[in-house]
Coordinates of C-alpha atoms in Angstrom, one line a residue:
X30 CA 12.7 40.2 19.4
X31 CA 10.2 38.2 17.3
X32 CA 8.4 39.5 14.0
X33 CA 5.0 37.7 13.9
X34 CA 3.4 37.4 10.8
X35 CA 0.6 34.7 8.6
X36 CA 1.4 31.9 10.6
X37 CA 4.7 32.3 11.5
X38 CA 6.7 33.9 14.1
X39 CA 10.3 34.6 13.8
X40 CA 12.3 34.7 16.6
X41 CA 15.4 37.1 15.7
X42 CA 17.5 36.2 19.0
X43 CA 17.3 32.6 19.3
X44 CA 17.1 31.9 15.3
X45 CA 14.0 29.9 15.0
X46 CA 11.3 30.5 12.7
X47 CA 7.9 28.9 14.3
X48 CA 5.0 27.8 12.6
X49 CA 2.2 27.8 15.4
X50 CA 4.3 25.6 18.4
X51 CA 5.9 23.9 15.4
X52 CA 10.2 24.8 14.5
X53 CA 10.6 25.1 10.7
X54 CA 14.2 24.3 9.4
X55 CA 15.5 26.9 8.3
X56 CA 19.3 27.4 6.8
X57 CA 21.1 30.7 8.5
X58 CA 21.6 32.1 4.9
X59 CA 17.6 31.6 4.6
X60 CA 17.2 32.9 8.1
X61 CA 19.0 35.9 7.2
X62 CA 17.2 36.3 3.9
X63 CA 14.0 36.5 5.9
X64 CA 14.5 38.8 8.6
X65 CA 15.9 41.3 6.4
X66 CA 13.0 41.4 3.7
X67 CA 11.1 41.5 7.3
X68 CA 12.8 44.4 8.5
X69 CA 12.9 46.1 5.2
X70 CA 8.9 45.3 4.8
X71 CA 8.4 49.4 3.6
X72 CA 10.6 49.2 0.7
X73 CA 11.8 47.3 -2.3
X74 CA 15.1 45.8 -1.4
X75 CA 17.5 45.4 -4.4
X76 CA 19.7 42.0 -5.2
X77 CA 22.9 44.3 -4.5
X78 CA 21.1 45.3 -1.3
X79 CA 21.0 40.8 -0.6
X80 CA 24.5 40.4 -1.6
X81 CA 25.7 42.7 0.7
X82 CA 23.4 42.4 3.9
X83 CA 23.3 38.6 3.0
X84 CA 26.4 37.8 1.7
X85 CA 29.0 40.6 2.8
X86 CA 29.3 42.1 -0.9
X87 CA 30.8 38.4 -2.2
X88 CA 30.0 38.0 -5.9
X89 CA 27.1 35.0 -6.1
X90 CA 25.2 34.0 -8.9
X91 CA 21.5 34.9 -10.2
X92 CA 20.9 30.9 -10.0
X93 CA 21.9 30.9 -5.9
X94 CA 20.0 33.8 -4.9
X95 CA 17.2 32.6 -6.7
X96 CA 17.3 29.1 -4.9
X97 CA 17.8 31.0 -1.5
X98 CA 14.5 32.9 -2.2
X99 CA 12.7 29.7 -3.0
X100 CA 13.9 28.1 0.2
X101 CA 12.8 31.5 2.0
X102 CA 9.2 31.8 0.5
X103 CA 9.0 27.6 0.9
X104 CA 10.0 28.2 4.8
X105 CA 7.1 30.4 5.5
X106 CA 4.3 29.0 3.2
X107 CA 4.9 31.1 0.2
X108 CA 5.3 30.0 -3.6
X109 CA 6.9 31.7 -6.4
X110 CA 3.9 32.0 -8.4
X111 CA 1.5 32.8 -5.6
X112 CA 3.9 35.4 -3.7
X113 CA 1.7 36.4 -0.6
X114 CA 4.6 37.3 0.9
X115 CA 7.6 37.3 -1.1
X116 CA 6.8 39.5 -4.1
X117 CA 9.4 40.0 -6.8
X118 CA 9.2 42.9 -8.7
X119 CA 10.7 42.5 -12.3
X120 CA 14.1 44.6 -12.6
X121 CA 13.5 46.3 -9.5
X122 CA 13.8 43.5 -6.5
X123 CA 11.9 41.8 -3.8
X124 CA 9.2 43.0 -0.9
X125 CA 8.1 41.2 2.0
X126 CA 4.1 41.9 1.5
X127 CA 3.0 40.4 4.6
X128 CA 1.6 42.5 7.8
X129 CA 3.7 41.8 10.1
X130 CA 4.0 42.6 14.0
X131 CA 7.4 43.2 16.3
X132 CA 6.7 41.9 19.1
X133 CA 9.4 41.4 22.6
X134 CA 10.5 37.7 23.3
X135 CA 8.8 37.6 26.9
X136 CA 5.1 38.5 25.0
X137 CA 2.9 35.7 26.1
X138 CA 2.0 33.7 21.8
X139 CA -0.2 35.0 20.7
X140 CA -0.2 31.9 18.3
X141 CA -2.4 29.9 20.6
X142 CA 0.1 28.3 22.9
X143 CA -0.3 30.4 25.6
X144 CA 2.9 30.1 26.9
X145 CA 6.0 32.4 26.6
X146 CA 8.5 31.3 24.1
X147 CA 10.9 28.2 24.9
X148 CA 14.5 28.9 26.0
X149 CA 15.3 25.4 24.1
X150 CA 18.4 26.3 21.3
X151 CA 18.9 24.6 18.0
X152 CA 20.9 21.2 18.3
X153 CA 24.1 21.6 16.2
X154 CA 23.6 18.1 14.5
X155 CA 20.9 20.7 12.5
X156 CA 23.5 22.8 11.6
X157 CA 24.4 23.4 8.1
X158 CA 27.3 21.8 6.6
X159 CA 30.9 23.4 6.4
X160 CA 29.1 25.9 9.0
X161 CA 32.0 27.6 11.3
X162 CA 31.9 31.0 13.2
X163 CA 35.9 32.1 13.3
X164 CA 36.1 33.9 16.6
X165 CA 38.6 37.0 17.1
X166 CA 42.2 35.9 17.4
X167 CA 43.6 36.8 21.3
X168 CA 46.4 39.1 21.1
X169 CA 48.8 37.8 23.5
X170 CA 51.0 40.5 24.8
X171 CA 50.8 42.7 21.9
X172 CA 50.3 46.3 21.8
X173 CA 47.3 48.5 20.2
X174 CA 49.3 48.4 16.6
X175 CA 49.3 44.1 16.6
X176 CA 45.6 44.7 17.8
X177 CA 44.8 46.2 14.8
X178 CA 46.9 43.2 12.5
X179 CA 45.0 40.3 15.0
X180 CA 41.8 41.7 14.3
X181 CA 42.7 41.8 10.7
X182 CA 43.7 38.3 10.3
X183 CA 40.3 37.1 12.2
X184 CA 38.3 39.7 9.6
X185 CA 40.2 38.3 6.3
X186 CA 40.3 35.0 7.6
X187 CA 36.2 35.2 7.9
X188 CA 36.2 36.6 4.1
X189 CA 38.5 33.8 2.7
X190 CA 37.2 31.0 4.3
X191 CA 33.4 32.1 3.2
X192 CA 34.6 31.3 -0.7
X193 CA 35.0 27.7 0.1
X194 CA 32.1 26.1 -2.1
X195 CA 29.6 25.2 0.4
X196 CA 30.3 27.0 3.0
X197 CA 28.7 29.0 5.9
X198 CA 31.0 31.3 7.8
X199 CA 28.8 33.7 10.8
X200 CA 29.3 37.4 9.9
X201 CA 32.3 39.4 11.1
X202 CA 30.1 41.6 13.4
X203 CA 28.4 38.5 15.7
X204 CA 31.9 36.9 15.4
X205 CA 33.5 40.3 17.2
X206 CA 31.1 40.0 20.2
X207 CA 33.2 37.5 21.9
X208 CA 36.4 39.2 21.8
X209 CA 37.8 39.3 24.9
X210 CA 35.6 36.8 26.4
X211 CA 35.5 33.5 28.2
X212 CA 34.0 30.9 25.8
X213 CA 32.1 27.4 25.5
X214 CA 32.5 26.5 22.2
X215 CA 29.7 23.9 22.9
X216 CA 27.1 26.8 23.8
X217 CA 28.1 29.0 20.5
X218 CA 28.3 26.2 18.7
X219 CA 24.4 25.6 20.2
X220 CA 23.5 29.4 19.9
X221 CA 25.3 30.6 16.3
X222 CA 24.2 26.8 15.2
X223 CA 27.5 25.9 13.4
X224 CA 29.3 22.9 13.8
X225 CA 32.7 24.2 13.6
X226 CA 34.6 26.9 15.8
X227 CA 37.6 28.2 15.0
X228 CA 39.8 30.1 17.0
X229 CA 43.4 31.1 17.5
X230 CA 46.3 33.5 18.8
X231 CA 48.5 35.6 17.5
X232 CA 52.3 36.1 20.4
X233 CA 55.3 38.2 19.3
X234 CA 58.3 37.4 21.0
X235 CA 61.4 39.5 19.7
X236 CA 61.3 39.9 16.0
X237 CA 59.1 36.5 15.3
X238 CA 55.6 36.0 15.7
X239 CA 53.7 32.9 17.0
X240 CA 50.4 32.5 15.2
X241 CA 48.7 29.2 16.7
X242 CA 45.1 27.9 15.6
X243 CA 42.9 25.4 16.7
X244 CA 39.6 24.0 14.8
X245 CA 37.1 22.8 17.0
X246 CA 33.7 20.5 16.8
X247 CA 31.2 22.5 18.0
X248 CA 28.9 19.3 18.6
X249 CA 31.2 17.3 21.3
X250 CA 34.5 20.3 22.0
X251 CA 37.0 17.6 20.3
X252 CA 39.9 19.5 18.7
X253 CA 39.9 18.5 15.0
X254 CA 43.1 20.3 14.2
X255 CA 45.4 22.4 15.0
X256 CA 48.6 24.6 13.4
X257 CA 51.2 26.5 14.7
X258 CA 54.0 28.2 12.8
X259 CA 56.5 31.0 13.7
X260 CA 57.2 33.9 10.9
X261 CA 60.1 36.3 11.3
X262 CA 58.2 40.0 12.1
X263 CA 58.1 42.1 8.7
X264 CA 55.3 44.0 7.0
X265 CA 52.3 43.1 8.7
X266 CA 50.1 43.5 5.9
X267 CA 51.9 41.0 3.9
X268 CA 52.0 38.8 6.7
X269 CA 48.3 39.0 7.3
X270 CA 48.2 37.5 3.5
X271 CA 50.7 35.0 3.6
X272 CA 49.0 33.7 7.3
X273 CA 45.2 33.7 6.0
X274 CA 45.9 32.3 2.6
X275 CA 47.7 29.2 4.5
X276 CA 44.9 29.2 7.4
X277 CA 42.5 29.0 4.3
X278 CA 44.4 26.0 2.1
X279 CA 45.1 23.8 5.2
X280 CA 40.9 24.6 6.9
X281 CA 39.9 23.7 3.3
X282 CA 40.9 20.1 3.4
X283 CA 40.4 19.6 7.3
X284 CA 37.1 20.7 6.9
X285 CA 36.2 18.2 3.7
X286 CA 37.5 15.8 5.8
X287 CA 35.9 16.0 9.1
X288 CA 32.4 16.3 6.8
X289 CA 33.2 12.9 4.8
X290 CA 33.8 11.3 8.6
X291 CA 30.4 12.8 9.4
X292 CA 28.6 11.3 5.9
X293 CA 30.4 7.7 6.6
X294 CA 27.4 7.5 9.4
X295 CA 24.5 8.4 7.3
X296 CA 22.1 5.8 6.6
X297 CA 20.9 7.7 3.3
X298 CA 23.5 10.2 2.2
X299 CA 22.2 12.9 0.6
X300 CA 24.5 13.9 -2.9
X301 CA 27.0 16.6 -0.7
X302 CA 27.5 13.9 2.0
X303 CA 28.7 11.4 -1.3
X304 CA 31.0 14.1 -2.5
X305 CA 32.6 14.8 0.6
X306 CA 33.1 11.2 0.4
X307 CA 34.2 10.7 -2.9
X308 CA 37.0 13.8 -2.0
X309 CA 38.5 11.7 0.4
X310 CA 39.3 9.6 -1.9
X311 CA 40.9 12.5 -4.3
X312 CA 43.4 13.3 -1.6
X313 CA 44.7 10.3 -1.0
X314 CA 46.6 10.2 -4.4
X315 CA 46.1 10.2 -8.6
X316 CA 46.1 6.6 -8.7
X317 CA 43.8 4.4 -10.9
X318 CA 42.0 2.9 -8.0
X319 CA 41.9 6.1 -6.1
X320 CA 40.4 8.2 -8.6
X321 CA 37.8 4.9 -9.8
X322 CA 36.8 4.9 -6.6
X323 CA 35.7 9.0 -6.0
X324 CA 34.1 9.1 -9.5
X325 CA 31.4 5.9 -8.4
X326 CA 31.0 8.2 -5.2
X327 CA 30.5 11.4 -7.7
X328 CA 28.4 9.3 -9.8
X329 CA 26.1 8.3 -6.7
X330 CA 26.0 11.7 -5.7
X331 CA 24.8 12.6 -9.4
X332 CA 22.0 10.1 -8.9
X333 CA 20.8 11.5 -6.2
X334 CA 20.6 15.5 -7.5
X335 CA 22.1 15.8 -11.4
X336 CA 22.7 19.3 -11.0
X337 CA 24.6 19.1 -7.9
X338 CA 27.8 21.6 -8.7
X339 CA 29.9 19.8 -6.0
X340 CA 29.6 16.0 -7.7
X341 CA 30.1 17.3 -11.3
X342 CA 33.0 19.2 -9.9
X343 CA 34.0 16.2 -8.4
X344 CA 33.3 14.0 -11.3
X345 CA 35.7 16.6 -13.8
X346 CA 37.8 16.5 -11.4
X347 CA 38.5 12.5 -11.9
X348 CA 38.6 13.1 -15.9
X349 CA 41.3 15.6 -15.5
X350 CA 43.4 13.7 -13.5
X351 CA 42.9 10.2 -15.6
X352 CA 43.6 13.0 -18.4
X353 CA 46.9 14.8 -16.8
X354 CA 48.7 12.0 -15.5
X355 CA 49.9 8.3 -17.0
X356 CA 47.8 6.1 -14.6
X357 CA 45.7 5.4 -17.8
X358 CA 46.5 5.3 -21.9
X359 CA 43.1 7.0 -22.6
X360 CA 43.9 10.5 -21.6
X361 CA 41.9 12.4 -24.1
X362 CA 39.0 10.4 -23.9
X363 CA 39.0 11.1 -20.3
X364 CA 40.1 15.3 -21.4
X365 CA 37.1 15.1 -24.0
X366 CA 34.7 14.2 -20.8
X367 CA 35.9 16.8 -18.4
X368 CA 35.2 19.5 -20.4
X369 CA 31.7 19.4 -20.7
X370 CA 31.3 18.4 -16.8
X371 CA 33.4 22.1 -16.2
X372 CA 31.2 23.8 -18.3
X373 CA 28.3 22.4 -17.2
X374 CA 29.3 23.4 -13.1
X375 CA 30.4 27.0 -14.8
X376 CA 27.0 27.5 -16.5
X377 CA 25.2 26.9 -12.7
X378 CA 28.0 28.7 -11.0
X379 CA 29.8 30.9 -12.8
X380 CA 32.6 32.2 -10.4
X381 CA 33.3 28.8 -9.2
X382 CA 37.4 29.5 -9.0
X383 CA 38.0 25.5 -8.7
X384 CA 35.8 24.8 -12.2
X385 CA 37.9 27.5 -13.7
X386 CA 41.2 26.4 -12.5
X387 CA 40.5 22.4 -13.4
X388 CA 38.5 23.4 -17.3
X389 CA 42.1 25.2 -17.5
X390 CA 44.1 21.8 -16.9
X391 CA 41.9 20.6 -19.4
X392 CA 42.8 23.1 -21.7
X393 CA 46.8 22.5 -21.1
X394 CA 46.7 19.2 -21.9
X395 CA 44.8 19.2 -25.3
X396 CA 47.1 22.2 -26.6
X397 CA 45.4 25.2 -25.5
X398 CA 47.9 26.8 -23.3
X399 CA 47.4 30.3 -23.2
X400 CA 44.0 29.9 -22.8
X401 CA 44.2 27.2 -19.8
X402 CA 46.5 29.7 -17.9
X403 CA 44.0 32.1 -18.2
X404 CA 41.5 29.7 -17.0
X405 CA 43.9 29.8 -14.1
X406 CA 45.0 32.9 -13.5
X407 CA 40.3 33.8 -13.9
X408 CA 39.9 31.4 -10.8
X409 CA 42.9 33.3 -8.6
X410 CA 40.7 36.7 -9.4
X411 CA 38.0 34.7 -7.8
X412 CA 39.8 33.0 -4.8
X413 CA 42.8 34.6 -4.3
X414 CA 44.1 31.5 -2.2
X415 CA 43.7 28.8 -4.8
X416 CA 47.3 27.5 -4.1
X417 CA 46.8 25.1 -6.7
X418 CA 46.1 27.0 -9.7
X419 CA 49.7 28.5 -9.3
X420 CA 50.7 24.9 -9.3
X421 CA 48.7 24.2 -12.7
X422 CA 50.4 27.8 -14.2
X423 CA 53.6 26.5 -13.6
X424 CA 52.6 23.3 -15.5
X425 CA 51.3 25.7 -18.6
X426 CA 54.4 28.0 -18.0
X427 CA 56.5 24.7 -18.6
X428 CA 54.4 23.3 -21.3
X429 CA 55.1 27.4 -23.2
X430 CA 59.2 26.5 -22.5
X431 CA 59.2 29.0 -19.8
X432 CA 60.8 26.4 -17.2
X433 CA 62.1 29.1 -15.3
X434 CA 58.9 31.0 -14.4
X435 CA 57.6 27.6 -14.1
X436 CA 60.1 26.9 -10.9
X437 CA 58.4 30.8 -9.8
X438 CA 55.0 29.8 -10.2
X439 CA 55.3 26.7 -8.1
X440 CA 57.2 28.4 -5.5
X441 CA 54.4 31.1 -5.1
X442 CA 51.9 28.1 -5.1
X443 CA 54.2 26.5 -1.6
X444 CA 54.3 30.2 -0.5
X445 CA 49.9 30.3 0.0
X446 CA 49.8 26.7 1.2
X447 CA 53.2 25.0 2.2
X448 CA 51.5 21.9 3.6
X449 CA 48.9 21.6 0.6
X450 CA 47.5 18.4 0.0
X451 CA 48.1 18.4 -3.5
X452 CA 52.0 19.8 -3.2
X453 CA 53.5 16.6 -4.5
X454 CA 52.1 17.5 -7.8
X455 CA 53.7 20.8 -7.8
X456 CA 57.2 19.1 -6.8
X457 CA 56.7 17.2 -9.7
X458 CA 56.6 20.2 -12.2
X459 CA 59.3 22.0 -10.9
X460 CA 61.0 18.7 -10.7
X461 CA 60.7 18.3 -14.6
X462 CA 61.4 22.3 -15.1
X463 CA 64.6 21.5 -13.9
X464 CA 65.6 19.3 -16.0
X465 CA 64.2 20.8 -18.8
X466 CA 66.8 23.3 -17.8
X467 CA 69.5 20.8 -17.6
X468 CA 69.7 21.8 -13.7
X469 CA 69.3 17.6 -12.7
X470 CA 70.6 17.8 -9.4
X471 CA 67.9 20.3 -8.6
X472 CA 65.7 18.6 -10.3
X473 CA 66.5 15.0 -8.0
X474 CA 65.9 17.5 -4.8
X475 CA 62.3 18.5 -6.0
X476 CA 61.1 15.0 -7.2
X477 CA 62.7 13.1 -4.2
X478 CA 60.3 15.6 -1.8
X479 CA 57.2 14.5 -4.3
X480 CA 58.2 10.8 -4.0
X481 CA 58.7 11.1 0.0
X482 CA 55.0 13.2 -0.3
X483 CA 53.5 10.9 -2.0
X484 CA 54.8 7.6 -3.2
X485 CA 51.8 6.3 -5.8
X486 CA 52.2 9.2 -7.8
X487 CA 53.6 6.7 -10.5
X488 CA 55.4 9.6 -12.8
X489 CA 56.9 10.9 -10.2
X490 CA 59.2 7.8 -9.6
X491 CA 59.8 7.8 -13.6
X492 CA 60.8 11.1 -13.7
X493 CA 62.9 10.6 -10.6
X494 CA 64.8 7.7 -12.7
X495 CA 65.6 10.1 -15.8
X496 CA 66.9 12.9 -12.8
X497 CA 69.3 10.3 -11.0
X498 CA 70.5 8.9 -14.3
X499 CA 71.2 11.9 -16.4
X500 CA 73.2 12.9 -12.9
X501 CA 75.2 9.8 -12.9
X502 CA 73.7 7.9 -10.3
X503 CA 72.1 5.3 -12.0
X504 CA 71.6 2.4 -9.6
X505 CA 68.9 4.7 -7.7
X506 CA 68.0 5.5 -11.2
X507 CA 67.0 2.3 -12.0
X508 CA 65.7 1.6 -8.6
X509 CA 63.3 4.6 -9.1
X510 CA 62.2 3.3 -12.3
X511 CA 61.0 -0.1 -11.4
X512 CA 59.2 1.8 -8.5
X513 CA 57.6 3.8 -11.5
X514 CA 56.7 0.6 -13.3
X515 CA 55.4 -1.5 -10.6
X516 CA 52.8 1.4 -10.3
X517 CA 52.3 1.5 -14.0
X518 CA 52.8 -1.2 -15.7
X519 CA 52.1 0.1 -19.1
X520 CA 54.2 3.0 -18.7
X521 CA 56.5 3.2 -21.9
X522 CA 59.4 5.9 -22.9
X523 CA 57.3 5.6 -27.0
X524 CA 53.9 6.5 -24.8
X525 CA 56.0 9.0 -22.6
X526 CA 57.0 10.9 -26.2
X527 CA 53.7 10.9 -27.6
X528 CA 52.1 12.0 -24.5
X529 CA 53.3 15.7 -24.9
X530 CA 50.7 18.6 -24.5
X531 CA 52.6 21.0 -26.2
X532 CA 54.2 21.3 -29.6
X533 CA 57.1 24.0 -28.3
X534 CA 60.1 23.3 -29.9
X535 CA 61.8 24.0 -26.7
X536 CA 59.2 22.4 -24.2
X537 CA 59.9 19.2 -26.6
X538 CA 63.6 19.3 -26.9
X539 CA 64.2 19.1 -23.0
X540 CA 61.3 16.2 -23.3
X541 CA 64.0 14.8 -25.8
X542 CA 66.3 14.5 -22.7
X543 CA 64.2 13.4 -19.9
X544 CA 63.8 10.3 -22.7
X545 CA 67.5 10.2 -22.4
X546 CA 67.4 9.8 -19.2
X547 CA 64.5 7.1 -19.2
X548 CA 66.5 5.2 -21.4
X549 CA 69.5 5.2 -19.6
X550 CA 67.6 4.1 -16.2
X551 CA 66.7 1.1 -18.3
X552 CA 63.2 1.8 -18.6
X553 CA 61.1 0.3 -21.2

């Protein structure tokens, strides 16, 4: 089916928009946009009717939809002061204006080519970034009832995964044509024009279940990833949570990753090719030269487009860390300049959940507790997966004396995302909540796993030292501690004291003894 109108012709099967003989790039989202103005041409379409044809009902701002309309009416020739056919009507909505005429595939152009239409499908190296089609789950030996809990993992997953920033995830409905199907991920790759395909089973063997996935380039059929992990059978709803949120977490990452990979072989990357790049750099650890080196990539990224919400995520993300950890003395300069690069991503994307949760870090560490947790607990309402803002509660939780809901929150946080890139961090909290507790041989069993996790996480080796020594072991103690040093240097017990983020009596009393302990490990 192809809708002809101006100019243009848009060919609804294949995805194309033409102008005359000519292919107009044209994002899905923007495709989409289109045809349904196009189809809806006899009536004013509101922006709740967008957001949910468009969108599936997911909350987006006034700021996107307006850019998506000015790519639509710039696709087909259209401006927003002109609006030959786009036409916005003020607090009502939008109406294609344009004649327009259906017309079947296998009509001869009427164009001027004189030729029927070209079976030719978009290449895949056009395909948008973080584009992935998640195709239904096979049921392997199930019954109707784990039917119904397969299909609902494949539909949730689809949902979840469309609230990574950036991201383009195919609509449930095209996704369920291929159940039960043989499949070349090359050619749906090639006809959705995605670059990622994710699929995956779901096995039950007694009373556990196998749940197995695979990410896939849709460009050359190389496996990218893949995860497998057994669960003992139980509610199936709440194990159709606990399985998406970790699918989500761990496809997060992988899929950052396999873009920076992409952007390394751009001759002139654009400023989300640069962030994607800069991120790399993020996950490999809070270390001075780490973090140095994502914020120049953030910063390039910024020169290219100053309003792009990735970089100045990316960019406030570097402040908070420099301003949450001891890799450099300056922490509330570098607080002071994250909170005006949040603000700024949360005034041009308000229900950005990784803004929210980072301005709330922000917020923890220059005495504003209360108010960073709810910064945190804001960005869960928007992505119920955000693993780590469970991890930055438990910091606030500690920072209020509340070590023991602190251990909670960072044991919900492993629960969504038990692999998460950023884990290490978590280990470290619960690590110190311990011991604020006076439980130190827990606390060496959480900070031993963040030292194995990560071993340039500086404070992590330091608080290690104070665990082992205030539990008697103080050659490891003071082995752990000149590991701490050799990664900072200028670490001191004086700067350890006056680093606190919190004035609670009982927060700084078990401080008091982790000092103890630093002492007693012989650090300086």
């Amino acid at each position: 089916m192809r809708f002809l109108f101006d100019e243009y012709a848009l060919d609804v099967d294949r995805r194309e928009l033409h102008r005359g003989q000519e292919v107009v790039p044209v994002p899905p989202q923007v495709f989409d946009l289109i045809e349904y103005l196009i189809r809806n041409n006899e009536r004013v379409v509101t922006k709740d009717d967008l957001i949910s044809a468009i969108w599936n009902g997911r909350i987006i701002s006034d700021a996107a939809l307006t850019t998506r309309l000015n790519a639509a009416r710039n696709a087909i020739g259209d401006t927003g002061e002109k609006q030959r056919l786009i036409k916005t009507l003020p607090r009502k909505g939008f109406r294609f204006v344009g004649a327009v005429q259906e017309v079947s595939r296998r009509t001869v152009d009427p164009l001027g080519s004189g030729a029927q239409r070209s079976d030719a499908m978009p290449s895949p190296s056009t395909a948008p970034r973080l584009s992935m089609v998640v195709l239904p789950f096979a049921n392997i030996g199930g019954g109707l009832e784990q039917d119904y809990f397969v299909d609902g993992v494949t539909e949730s997953l689809t949902t979840d995964l469309s609230r990574i920033s950036g991201s383009f995830v195919i609509a449930r409905n095209t996704a369920f044509t291929f159940k039960n199907k043989p499949v070349d991920v090359r050619k749906i790759g090639r006809e959705l024009n995605v670059r990622y395909v994710l699929e995956g089973s779901v096995q039950r063997s007694g009373n556990r279940l196998r749940v197995a996935v695979q990410l896939i380039d849709a460009e050359t059929g190389q496996h990218l990833w893949a995860e497998r992990f057994d669960k003992p059978v139980a509610d199936l709803f709440d194990m159709q949570d606990e399985i998406v949120s970790r699918l989500a977490n761990a496809l997060d990452a992988e899929l950052v990753l396999a873009e920076a990979k992409r952007a390394e072989r751009a001759l002139n990357p654009n400023a989300l090719e640069l962030y994607f790049q800069g991120m790399v750099w993020i996950y490999k650890g809070p270390t001075r030269e780490n973090l140095t080196t994502a914020r120049a990539f953030f910063e390039r990224a910024l020169n290219v487009d100053p309003n792009s919400v990735e970089a100045l995520l990316g960019k406030g993300r570097v402040e908070a860390a420099f301003g949450s950890t001891f890799v450099d003395e300056d922490r509330w300069v570098h607080c002071a300049a994250a909170e005006p690069l949040l603000t700024r991503v949360l005034s041009l994307a308000p229900n950005n959940a990784l803004a929210h949760a980072f301005l709330g870090v922000v917020q923890m560490q220059t005495k504003r507790v209360e108010s960073g947790i709810a910064e945190c607990e804001r960005a869960l309402t928007l992505d119920r997966n955000l693993a780590n803002a469970w991890g930055m509660i438990a910091y606030g939780k500690q920072l209020l004396g509340y070590a023991e809901q602190s251990v909670l929150s960072v044991q919900e946080a492993e629960r969504l995302s038990p692999r998460d890139i950023f884990a290490f961090r978590w280990w470290n909290t619960a690590g110190v909540s311990k011991m604020l507790l006076g439980e130190d041989a827990a606390a060496v069993r959480w900070l031993r796993r963040c030292v194995e996790e990560n071993r340039n996480y500086s404070i992590a080796h330091i608080h290690l030292a104070a665990a082992l020594a205030l539990s008697g072991e103080l050659d490891e103690g003071r082995a752990a501690g000149r590991a701490g040093i050799a990664l900072d240097p200028n670490f001191s017990i004086r700067r350890y004291r006056l680093g606190a983020a919190s004035d609670n009596p009982m927060y700084l009393a078990g401080r008091e003894r982790i000092c103890l302990g630093l002492q007693i490990a012989g650090l300086p």
